[in-house]
Coordinates of C-alpha atoms in Angstrom, one line a residue:
M1475 CA 0.0 0.0 0.0
V1476 CA 1.3 3.5 -0.9
H1477 CA 0.8 6.1 1.8
I1478 CA 0.7 9.8 1.3
H1479 CA 2.2 12.0 3.9
G1480 CA -0.3 12.1 6.9
D1481 CA -3.1 10.3 5.2
S1482 CA -4.4 8.7 8.5
P1483 CA -4.4 9.9 12.1
L1484 CA -1.1 8.3 12.9
T1485 CA 0.6 7.5 9.6
G1486 CA 3.7 8.7 7.9
E1487 CA 5.8 11.2 9.9
E1488 CA 3.0 11.5 12.5
K1489 CA 4.0 8.3 14.2
A1490 CA 7.4 9.8 14.9
A1491 CA 5.7 11.7 17.7
A1492 CA 4.7 8.4 19.4
D1493 CA 8.3 7.9 20.6
T1494 CA 9.3 11.5 20.9
L1495 CA 10.7 12.6 24.2
A1496 CA 8.7 10.0 26.2
D1497 CA 11.4 9.7 28.7
D1498 CA 11.8 13.5 29.3
P1499 CA 9.4 14.7 32.0
S1500 CA 9.7 18.4 30.8
R1501 CA 8.4 17.4 27.4
R1502 CA 5.7 14.9 28.2
R1503 CA 3.1 17.6 28.0
F1504 CA 3.6 17.8 24.3
L1505 CA 2.7 14.1 23.9
G1506 CA -0.2 14.4 26.4
Q1507 CA -1.6 17.4 24.5
A1508 CA -1.3 15.5 21.2
G1509 CA -2.9 12.3 22.5
L1510 CA 0.1 10.2 21.5
L1511 CA 1.3 8.6 24.6
G1512 CA -0.9 5.6 23.8
L1513 CA -0.6 4.8 20.7
G1514 CA -3.5 8.5 -19.7
L1515 CA -2.4 6.1 -22.4
A1516 CA 1.3 6.0 -23.4
S1517 CA 2.2 7.3 -26.8
Q1518 CA 5.3 8.2 -28.8
S1519 CA 7.1 11.4 -27.8
L1520 CA 5.5 14.4 -29.5
A1521 CA 8.8 16.1 -30.1
Q1522 CA 12.4 15.1 -29.7
N1523 CA 13.0 17.8 -27.0
L1524 CA 10.2 16.4 -24.9
A1525 CA 12.3 13.3 -24.1
P1526 CA 13.4 13.0 -20.5
T1527 CA 17.0 13.8 -19.9
E1528 CA 17.6 10.8 -17.6
K1529 CA 19.0 7.6 -19.0
P1530 CA 16.5 4.6 -19.1
S1531 CA 18.4 2.9 -16.4
T1532 CA 21.5 3.2 -14.2
P1533 CA 24.3 0.6 -14.6
P1534 CA 24.3 -1.8 -11.6
E1535 CA 27.8 -0.8 -10.6
Q1536 CA 26.7 2.8 -10.2
R1537 CA 23.9 1.8 -7.9
Q1538 CA 26.1 -0.1 -5.4
P1539 CA 26.8 1.6 -2.1
Q1540 CA 30.4 2.7 -1.5
S1541 CA 32.5 1.0 1.1
P1542 CA 31.5 1.8 4.7
E1543 CA 34.5 4.0 5.3
Q1544 CA 33.5 6.1 2.2
R1545 CA 29.9 6.7 3.5
L1546 CA 28.9 9.2 6.1
G1547 CA 27.3 8.1 9.3
W1548 CA 23.7 9.1 9.9
A1549 CA 21.7 9.2 13.1
V1550 CA 17.9 9.0 12.8
V1551 CA 15.9 10.9 15.4
G1552 CA 12.4 9.5 15.9
L1553 CA 11.4 6.0 15.0
G1554 CA 7.8 6.4 13.7
E1555 CA 6.3 4.8 10.7
F1556 CA 7.8 7.3 8.3
A1557 CA 11.3 6.7 9.6
L1558 CA 10.9 2.9 9.6
G1559 CA 9.1 2.7 6.3
Q1560 CA 11.0 5.3 4.2
V1561 CA 14.1 6.7 5.9
L1562 CA 15.8 3.5 7.1
P1563 CA 15.3 1.6 3.9
A1564 CA 16.7 4.6 2.0
L1565 CA 19.8 4.6 4.1
R1566 CA 20.3 0.9 3.3
E1567 CA 20.2 1.7 -0.4
A1568 CA 22.2 5.0 -0.3
R1569 CA 25.6 5.0 -1.9
K1570 CA 27.2 7.7 0.3
S1571 CA 25.2 7.4 3.5
R1572 CA 24.7 4.7 6.1
L1573 CA 22.8 4.4 9.4
V1574 CA 25.0 4.3 12.5
A1575 CA 22.8 5.6 15.3
L1576 CA 19.2 5.9 16.6
V1577 CA 17.5 8.4 18.9
S1578 CA 14.2 7.3 20.5
G1579 CA 12.1 7.7 23.6
S1580 CA 11.5 4.0 23.6
P1581 CA 14.6 2.0 24.5
E1582 CA 12.9 -1.3 23.8
K1583 CA 11.9 -0.2 20.3
A1584 CA 15.3 1.3 19.6
R1585 CA 17.0 -1.9 20.5
R1586 CA 14.8 -3.9 18.2
V1587 CA 15.3 -1.5 15.3
A1588 CA 19.0 -1.4 16.0
E1589 CA 19.2 -5.2 15.8
Q1590 CA 17.3 -5.3 12.6
N1591 CA 19.5 -2.6 11.0
G1592 CA 23.0 -3.5 12.3
V1593 CA 23.3 -0.5 14.6
S1594 CA 25.6 -1.0 17.6
P1595 CA 23.8 -0.9 21.0
K1596 CA 26.3 1.8 22.1
N1597 CA 24.9 4.1 19.4
I1598 CA 21.4 4.1 20.8
Y1599 CA 20.4 7.5 22.4
T1600 CA 17.4 8.9 24.2
Y1601 CA 16.2 12.4 24.1
R1602 CA 17.6 13.0 27.5
N1603 CA 21.2 12.2 26.5
F1604 CA 20.8 13.5 22.9
D1605 CA 23.6 16.1 23.4
S1606 CA 26.2 13.3 24.0
I1607 CA 26.2 12.6 20.3
R1608 CA 29.0 15.2 20.2
D1609 CA 31.2 12.5 21.6
N1610 CA 30.5 10.1 18.8
P1611 CA 32.8 10.8 15.8
G1612 CA 31.0 8.1 13.8
I1613 CA 27.9 10.3 13.6
D1614 CA 28.3 12.9 10.8
V1615 CA 24.6 13.7 10.1
V1616 CA 21.4 13.9 12.2
Y1617 CA 18.1 13.3 10.4
L1618 CA 15.2 14.9 12.4
V1619 CA 11.9 13.0 12.0
L1620 CA 10.0 14.8 14.7
P1621 CA 6.9 16.9 15.1
N1622 CA 7.4 20.3 13.5
G1623 CA 7.4 22.1 16.9
L1624 CA 10.6 20.2 17.9
H1625 CA 12.6 20.7 14.7
A1626 CA 14.2 24.0 15.8
E1627 CA 15.3 22.9 19.2
Y1628 CA 16.9 19.6 18.0
S1629 CA 18.4 21.2 14.9
V1630 CA 20.2 23.8 17.0
R1631 CA 21.3 21.2 19.5
A1632 CA 22.6 18.9 16.8
S1633 CA 24.6 21.8 15.2
R1634 CA 26.1 22.7 18.5
A1635 CA 27.1 19.1 18.9
G1636 CA 29.1 19.4 15.7
K1637 CA 26.7 17.5 13.4
H1638 CA 25.2 18.3 10.0
V1639 CA 21.4 18.3 10.0
M1640 CA 18.6 17.0 7.7
S1641 CA 15.2 18.2 8.9
E1642 CA 11.9 17.1 7.7
K1643 CA 9.6 19.8 6.3
P1644 CA 8.3 22.2 7.3
M1645 CA 11.6 23.0 8.8
A1646 CA 10.1 24.9 11.8
T1647 CA 6.9 26.5 12.9
S1648 CA 7.9 30.1 12.0
S1649 CA 10.5 32.1 10.0
A1650 CA 12.0 33.1 13.4
E1651 CA 12.7 29.5 14.3
A1652 CA 14.0 28.8 10.8
R1653 CA 16.5 31.6 11.2
Q1654 CA 17.6 30.1 14.5
M1655 CA 18.3 26.8 12.8
I1656 CA 20.2 28.5 10.0
D1657 CA 22.3 30.6 12.3
A1658 CA 23.2 27.7 14.6
A1659 CA 24.4 25.6 11.6
R1660 CA 26.4 28.6 10.2
T1661 CA 28.0 29.2 13.6
A1662 CA 29.0 25.6 13.9
G1663 CA 30.3 25.4 10.3
K1664 CA 27.8 22.6 9.5
K1665 CA 25.3 21.9 6.7
L1666 CA 21.6 22.2 7.2
M1667 CA 19.3 20.7 4.6
I1668 CA 15.5 20.5 4.4
A1669 CA 14.0 17.2 3.2
Y1670 CA 12.0 18.5 0.2
R1671 CA 11.7 15.1 -1.4
A1672 CA 9.6 16.3 -4.4
Q1673 CA 12.6 18.3 -5.7
F1674 CA 14.4 14.9 -6.1
E1675 CA 11.5 12.8 -7.4
P1676 CA 12.4 12.1 -11.1
R1677 CA 8.9 13.0 -12.5
H1678 CA 8.9 16.3 -10.6
V1679 CA 12.4 17.1 -11.8
E1680 CA 11.1 16.5 -15.4
V1681 CA 8.2 18.9 -15.0
A1682 CA 10.7 21.6 -13.8
R1683 CA 13.0 20.8 -16.8
L1684 CA 10.2 21.1 -19.3
T1685 CA 8.9 24.3 -17.7
Q1686 CA 12.2 26.1 -17.2
A1687 CA 13.5 25.1 -20.7
R1688 CA 10.2 26.5 -22.2
V1689 CA 9.8 23.2 -24.1
L1690 CA 6.1 23.8 -24.1
G1691 CA 6.4 27.5 -24.5
Q1692 CA 5.9 30.2 -22.0
P1693 CA 4.3 28.9 -18.8
R1694 CA 1.0 30.7 -18.0
Q1695 CA -0.7 29.0 -15.1
M1696 CA -0.2 26.4 -12.4
M1697 CA -2.9 24.5 -10.5
G1698 CA -2.4 22.2 -7.6
E1699 CA -4.1 20.6 -4.6
F1700 CA -3.2 18.4 -1.7
V1701 CA -6.2 17.6 0.5
Q1702 CA -7.0 14.7 2.8
N1703 CA -9.5 13.9 5.6
M1704 CA -7.9 13.9 9.0
G1705 CA -9.3 11.7 11.7
D1706 CA -8.5 11.8 15.4
P1707 CA -8.8 15.4 16.7
K1708 CA -6.2 14.5 19.4
Q1709 CA -3.4 13.9 16.9
W1710 CA -0.4 16.2 17.1
R1711 CA -0.9 17.7 13.6
L1712 CA -4.0 19.4 14.9
D1713 CA -2.1 20.9 17.9
R1714 CA -0.8 24.4 17.0
E1715 CA 2.2 24.2 19.4
L1716 CA 3.4 21.0 17.8
A1717 CA 2.4 21.6 14.2
G1718 CA 2.7 25.4 13.8
G1719 CA -0.5 25.4 11.7
G1720 CA -2.9 23.2 9.9
S1721 CA -3.1 22.0 6.4
L1722 CA -1.0 24.8 4.9
P1723 CA 2.4 24.0 6.5
D1724 CA 1.7 20.2 6.5
I1725 CA 0.5 19.4 3.0
G1726 CA -0.1 22.8 1.4
L1727 CA 3.7 23.2 1.5
Y1728 CA 4.0 20.6 -1.2
P1729 CA 2.4 22.6 -4.1
L1730 CA 3.8 25.8 -2.6
N1731 CA 7.4 24.6 -2.7
F1732 CA 7.1 22.7 -5.9
S1733 CA 5.7 25.7 -7.7
R1734 CA 8.8 27.7 -6.7
F1735 CA 11.0 24.8 -7.9
V1736 CA 9.1 24.5 -11.2
M1737 CA 9.4 28.2 -11.9
G1738 CA 12.9 28.7 -10.6
A1739 CA 11.6 32.0 -9.1
E1740 CA 9.9 33.5 -6.1
P1741 CA 6.3 34.7 -6.0
T1742 CA 5.9 38.5 -5.9
E1743 CA 2.4 38.5 -4.4
V1744 CA 0.0 36.2 -2.6
M1745 CA -3.7 36.1 -2.1
A1746 CA -5.4 33.7 0.2
Q1747 CA -8.6 32.6 2.0
I1748 CA -9.1 30.2 4.9
F1749 CA -12.2 28.1 5.4
T1750 CA -12.6 26.4 8.8
S1751 CA -15.8 25.1 10.4
P1752 CA -16.1 26.4 14.0
S1753 CA -18.2 23.4 14.9
D1754 CA -15.5 20.8 13.8
P1755 CA -13.6 19.7 16.9
R1756 CA -10.5 18.9 14.8
F1757 CA -10.0 22.6 14.0
R1758 CA -10.0 24.3 17.4
E1759 CA -6.4 25.4 17.0
V1760 CA -5.4 25.0 13.4
E1761 CA -7.0 25.8 10.0
D1762 CA -8.7 23.3 7.7
R1763 CA -8.9 24.5 4.0
V1764 CA -6.6 27.1 2.5
A1765 CA -7.0 28.5 -1.0
F1766 CA -4.0 30.5 -2.1
T1767 CA -2.8 32.2 -5.3
L1768 CA 0.8 32.9 -6.0
Q1769 CA 1.8 35.5 -8.7
F1770 CA 5.2 34.9 -10.3
P1771 CA 7.3 37.1 -12.6
D1772 CA 6.2 37.3 -16.3
G1773 CA 2.5 37.1 -15.2
V1774 CA 2.5 33.4 -14.3
V1775 CA -0.2 32.6 -11.7
G1776 CA -0.5 29.5 -9.5
S1777 CA -3.8 28.5 -7.8
F1778 CA -3.5 26.0 -5.0
M1779 CA -5.6 24.3 -2.3
S1780 CA -4.8 22.4 0.9
G1781 CA -7.3 20.9 3.2
Y1782 CA -7.9 18.5 6.1
S1783 CA -11.6 17.6 5.6
S1784 CA -11.8 16.3 2.1
H1785 CA -11.3 12.9 0.4
R1786 CA -7.6 12.5 -0.4
S1787 CA -6.3 14.1 -3.6
A1788 CA -2.9 15.3 -4.7
R1789 CA -2.4 16.8 -8.1
F1790 CA -0.3 19.4 -9.9
R1791 CA -0.5 20.9 -13.4
V1792 CA 1.6 23.4 -15.4
M1793 CA -0.2 25.0 -18.4
S1794 CA 2.0 26.6 -21.0
E1795 CA 1.4 28.2 -24.4
R1796 CA 1.7 25.0 -26.4
G1797 CA 0.9 22.3 -23.9
W1798 CA 0.8 21.1 -20.3
A1799 CA 2.5 18.9 -17.8
D1800 CA 0.4 17.0 -15.3
L1801 CA 1.3 15.1 -12.2
D1802 CA -1.7 13.0 -11.0
P1803 CA -1.2 11.6 -8.5
A1804 CA 1.6 13.9 -7.2
F1805 CA 3.5 13.9 -3.9
Q1806 CA 3.2 10.2 -3.2
Y1807 CA 6.1 8.1 -1.9
E1808 CA 5.6 5.9 -4.9
G1809 CA 3.4 5.7 -7.9
N1810 CA 3.4 9.3 -9.1
R1811 CA 2.3 9.6 -12.8
L1812 CA 3.4 12.3 -15.3
R1813 CA 1.6 13.1 -18.5
V1814 CA 2.5 15.7 -21.0
G1815 CA 0.1 17.1 -23.6
R1816 CA 1.1 19.2 -26.6
R1817 CA -0.5 20.6 -29.8
V1818 CA 1.6 20.1 -32.9
G1819 CA 0.0 21.7 -36.0
Q1820 CA -3.6 20.6 -36.0
Q1821 CA -3.0 17.6 -33.8
E1822 CA -3.0 17.2 -30.1
G1823 CA -1.5 14.3 -28.2
T1824 CA -0.8 13.1 -24.8
D1825 CA 2.4 11.4 -23.7
Q1826 CA 2.6 9.4 -20.4
R1827 CA 6.2 10.0 -19.5
E1828 CA 8.3 7.2 -18.3
V1829 CA 11.4 8.2 -16.3
E1830 CA 13.8 6.0 -14.2
N1831 CA 12.1 5.1 -11.0
K1832 CA 14.8 6.3 -8.6
S1833 CA 14.0 6.7 -4.9
Q1834 CA 13.4 10.3 -3.9
F1835 CA 14.5 9.4 -0.4
V1836 CA 17.8 7.9 -1.4
L1837 CA 18.5 10.8 -3.8
E1838 CA 17.9 13.5 -1.1
I1839 CA 19.9 11.7 1.6
D1840 CA 22.9 11.2 -0.7
E1841 CA 22.6 14.8 -1.8
L1842 CA 23.4 16.0 1.7
S1843 CA 26.2 13.5 2.1
S1844 CA 27.6 14.6 -1.3
A1845 CA 27.4 18.3 -0.3
I1846 CA 29.3 17.5 2.9
L1847 CA 32.0 15.5 1.2
E1848 CA 32.4 18.2 -1.5
N1849 CA 32.1 21.1 0.9
R1850 CA 29.3 22.8 -1.0
E1851 CA 25.7 23.9 -0.3
P1852 CA 23.1 21.2 -0.6
K1853 CA 20.3 21.5 -3.1
T1854 CA 17.6 22.4 -0.5
P1855 CA 19.4 24.2 2.3
G1856 CA 17.8 25.9 5.3
E1857 CA 17.3 29.1 3.3
E1858 CA 14.9 27.2 1.1
G1859 CA 12.7 26.3 4.1
L1860 CA 13.0 29.9 5.4
R1861 CA 11.6 31.3 2.1
D1862 CA 8.6 28.9 2.4
H1863 CA 8.0 30.2 5.9
L1864 CA 8.1 33.8 4.7
I1865 CA 5.6 33.0 2.0
M1866 CA 3.3 31.0 4.3
E1867 CA 3.3 33.9 6.8
A1868 CA 2.2 36.2 3.9
I1869 CA -0.5 33.7 3.0
Y1870 CA -1.8 33.8 6.6
Q1871 CA -1.6 37.6 6.6
S1872 CA -3.6 37.8 3.3
A1873 CA -6.3 35.6 4.7
R1874 CA -6.6 37.6 7.8
E1875 CA -6.6 41.0 6.1
H1876 CA -8.5 40.0 2.9
R1877 CA -6.1 41.6 0.6
P1878 CA -3.1 40.8 -1.6
V1879 CA 0.2 40.7 0.3
Q1880 CA 3.8 40.8 -1.0
P1881 CA 6.0 38.3 0.9
L1882 CA 8.7 40.3 2.8
G1883 CA 12.3 39.4 3.0
L1884 CA 12.6 36.9 0.2
A1885 CA 15.2 38.8 -1.8
A1886 CA 17.3 39.3 1.4
V1887 CA 17.6 35.5 2.1
A1888 CA 21.0 34.4 1.1
G1889 CA 21.9 30.9 -0.2
R1890 CA 21.0 28.7 -3.1
R1891 CA 17.7 29.3 -4.8
T1892 CA 15.5 26.7 -6.5

């Protein structure tokens, strides 16, 4: 079964919270508040330049992991379903990264997972002794798979411990927290990367290539949605302190970030509305549905929707002068489908694009290891997450004030852009 991020009350990254800080009395209130202590037809290409740039397959010798001493050591913080089902398998397949340590609030679970994954018992940590990772030279990178409200604290602590950091998205609960994470990594001389997996998924990369190369002409519009029906009102994603917001930072962030990646540019103006039923117990603290429009340079407009009370749907489409590129479904762990439509003369055709089925998780993990080994900035650094927070804050402001808002501070954010 293919799971979409957060498609049931405790699926995906959500279950990471079930073993987060359970042994830290000062933090148990978070778990108590969150209720988590208990747990198209294929056709020939329409034109030569529509062909994907990737080779049909990667030679087996290029897929093999490097020797252990050539791979960086990763510690995974949080052992929920997402970590167990996606992150750990990706680390087993990665060429430049390997699992060496675990951090969990459940020692019994950590021992079991360590046994299954060849992790030494001495490399099992709790949240109480997390800072002692500074004394383990075998840990190069810390991967945070925690509720959003804990990202900033543990990212800063990992940087101060002398470790590079991969943080799940959203990187924090505010732009202020995002800046704290960036500053801590910079002060420590370490890398900070945000796990925007869609920027590594081959079909998404192909949409960006087609759009930025103007293969289908000048882009005009984008449309996207990521909606799902959330269940248990006690889950941490509906707790503002832990989540930072509702559907927007959780799943609305996917079309938001991907639209920026596709365009290779930042929005100049946003307009938004929020729709939340006051009688629905799930939305006492966070929003349900968010409709937002992003205006990009050259008059390109993107219209997007996120929601927590609708049947699941995740789609994205770019419409250009001479055709379109459509991802439906989009944003899944597996099974995303890309179709491209184009008019040639008097004929229109649709091409279901086949690209190499590389793991987006392996690709993003090895990207950070490569950046560390090559001493360069990773593809999706902390600044990428900060820009998204600035845009989301403008979206919330627009919804409150019922007017268009220009995101502030985007141009001043240093670092690599999409």
